[in-house]
GROMACS .gro file of C-alpha atoms in nm:
model
  123
    1MET     CA    1   1.236   2.789  -1.401
    2GLY     CA    2   1.351   2.511  -1.165
    3GLN     CA    3   1.647   2.366  -1.250
    4PHE     CA    4   1.778   2.000  -1.121
    5VAL     CA    5   2.140   2.034  -1.000
    6VAL     CA    6   2.309   1.689  -1.092
    7LYS     CA    7   2.637   1.603  -0.895
    8GLU     CA    8   2.852   1.371  -0.867
    9THR     CA    9   2.983   1.238  -0.485
   10LYS     CA   10   3.209   0.965  -0.381
   11THR     CA   11   2.931   0.721  -0.396
   12GLY     CA   12   2.773   0.825  -0.691
   13PHE     CA   13   2.533   1.001  -0.840
   14VAL     CA   14   2.284   1.304  -0.665
   15PHE     CA   15   2.045   1.561  -0.795
   16ASN     CA   16   1.896   1.849  -0.609
   17LEU     CA   17   1.582   2.003  -0.738
   18LYS     CA   18   1.638   2.392  -0.670
   19ALA     CA   19   1.339   2.697  -0.752
   20SER     CA   20   1.356   2.952  -0.964
   21ASN     CA   21   1.514   3.127  -0.722
   22GLY     CA   22   1.850   2.881  -0.654
   23GLN     CA   23   1.668   2.686  -0.285
   24VAL     CA   24   1.685   2.342  -0.287
   25ILE     CA   25   1.350   2.190  -0.245
   26ALA     CA   26   1.415   1.831  -0.327
   27THR     CA   27   1.723   1.643  -0.288
   28SER     CA   28   1.782   1.240  -0.470
   29GLU     CA   29   1.897   0.928  -0.304
   30VAL     CA   30   2.265   0.827  -0.433
   31TYR     CA   31   2.235   0.657  -0.762
   32SER     CA   32   2.507   0.379  -0.859
   33SER     CA   33   2.537   0.605  -1.228
   34GLU     CA   34   2.466   0.885  -1.382
   35ALA     CA   35   2.273   0.761  -1.634
   36ALA     CA   36   1.996   0.599  -1.341
   37CYS     CA   37   2.018   0.912  -1.177
   38LYS     CA   38   1.878   1.105  -1.469
   39ASN     CA   39   1.595   0.822  -1.486
   40GLY     CA   40   1.545   0.993  -1.141
   41ILE     CA   41   1.465   1.267  -1.253
   42GLU     CA   42   1.264   1.209  -1.484
   43SER     CA   43   1.070   0.996  -1.338
   44VAL     CA   44   1.067   1.271  -1.051
   45LYS     CA   45   0.911   1.538  -1.341
   46LYS     CA   46   0.644   1.340  -1.456
   47ASN     CA   47   0.524   1.227  -1.082
   48ALA     CA   48   0.565   1.469  -0.907
   49PRO     CA   49   0.265   1.732  -1.068
   50ILE     CA   50   0.029   1.416  -1.041
   51ALA     CA   51   0.119   1.219  -0.687
   52ASN     CA   52  -0.125   1.241  -0.405
   53LEU     CA   53  -0.074   1.389  -0.108
   54GLU     CA   54  -0.053   1.188   0.248
   55ASP     CA   55  -0.021   1.359   0.558
   56GLN     CA   56   0.105   1.113   0.844
   57THR     CA   57   0.125   1.442   1.112
   58VAL     CA   58  -0.280   1.373   1.137
   59GLU     CA   59  -0.446   1.028   1.273
   60PRO     CA   60  -0.583   0.907   1.136
   61VAL     CA   61  -0.337   0.895   0.832
   62GLU     CA   62  -0.558   0.855   0.491
   63LYS     CA   63  -0.388   0.667   0.292
   64ALA     CA   64  -0.304   0.801  -0.077
   65VAL     CA   65  -0.209   0.590  -0.367
   66ASN     CA   66   0.134   0.617  -0.528
   67PRO     CA   67   0.257   0.836  -0.663
   68LYS     CA   68   0.241   1.080  -0.383
   69PHE     CA   69   0.448   1.349  -0.108
   70GLU     CA   70   0.488   1.162   0.180
   71VAL     CA   71   0.441   1.487   0.462
   72TYR     CA   72   0.576   1.340   0.856
   73GLU     CA   73   0.732   1.500   1.194
   74ASP     CA   74   1.111   1.387   1.145
   75LYS     CA   75   1.257   1.309   1.518
   76ALA     CA   76   1.384   1.692   1.571
   77GLY     CA   77   0.957   1.763   1.499
   78GLU     CA   78   1.080   1.903   1.236
   79TYR     CA   79   0.818   1.889   0.863
   80ARG     CA   80   0.998   1.683   0.593
   81PHE     CA   81   0.819   1.583   0.244
   82ARG     CA   82   0.933   1.208   0.032
   83LEU     CA   83   0.799   1.186  -0.296
   84LYS     CA   84   0.755   0.804  -0.375
   85ALA     CA   85   0.692   0.665  -0.753
   86LYS     CA   86   0.429   0.469  -0.884
   87ASN     CA   87   0.646   0.189  -0.715
   88GLY     CA   88   0.674   0.312  -0.430
   89GLU     CA   89   1.002   0.359  -0.410
   90VAL     CA   90   1.144   0.811  -0.299
   91ILE     CA   91   1.249   0.975  -0.562
   92ALA     CA   92   1.359   1.289  -0.375
   93ALA     CA   93   1.299   1.423  -0.044
   94SER     CA   94   1.330   1.771   0.151
   95GLU     CA   95   1.490   1.945   0.373
   96GLY     CA   96   1.333   2.002   0.704
   97TYR     CA   97   1.050   2.270   0.752
   98LYS     CA   98   0.996   2.463   1.116
   99ALA     CA   99   0.585   2.430   0.968
  100LYS     CA  100   0.377   2.221   0.824
  101ALA     CA  101   0.275   2.471   0.600
  102SER     CA  102   0.643   2.587   0.468
  103CYS     CA  103   0.669   2.181   0.403
  104LEU     CA  104   0.351   2.180   0.170
  105ASN     CA  105   0.449   2.531  -0.023
  106GLY     CA  106   0.788   2.327  -0.051
  107ILE     CA  107   0.564   2.051  -0.212
  108GLU     CA  108   0.357   2.247  -0.417
  109SER     CA  109   0.747   2.445  -0.522
  110VAL     CA  110   0.851   2.080  -0.657
  111GLN     CA  111   0.535   2.015  -0.829
  112LYS     CA  112   0.530   2.390  -0.995
  113ASN     CA  113   0.909   2.350  -1.096
  114ALA     CA  114   0.998   1.963  -1.151
  115PRO     CA  115   0.784   1.893  -1.491
  116ASP     CA  116   1.037   2.150  -1.729
  117ALA     CA  117   1.291   2.205  -1.493
  118GLU     CA  118   1.652   2.188  -1.725
  119VAL     CA  119   1.911   1.928  -1.658
  120VAL     CA  120   2.256   2.085  -1.532
  121ALA     CA  121   2.589   1.922  -1.410
  122ALA     CA  122   2.762   2.102  -1.083
  123GLU     CA  123   2.960   2.326  -1.156
   0.00000   0.00000   0.00000
């Protein structure tokens, strides 16, 4: 089962969603408070399983409605995704992947792990 690991930073709180194998599959923005961070987690749990997919690496881009996962290519040529809530806010983002298939697997992993993931504090 996945885990949301909440960590305090110099500027606030962040979470990492880890798959059952311990790999980080999504990261949050920096939240000003722990409560706001936990609200972000709840939003990921709620939105990830029902999110649409918008592939921005193909032309023409077929716009999807929020909530959605956006797949895009970064400046380094790696594939990444971001999860947007119903209001259009980015609530989680991925690391860079060399292959688009790996990025899509990351999205599947978030959809599978997020709903039942427990919330823990970083050691």
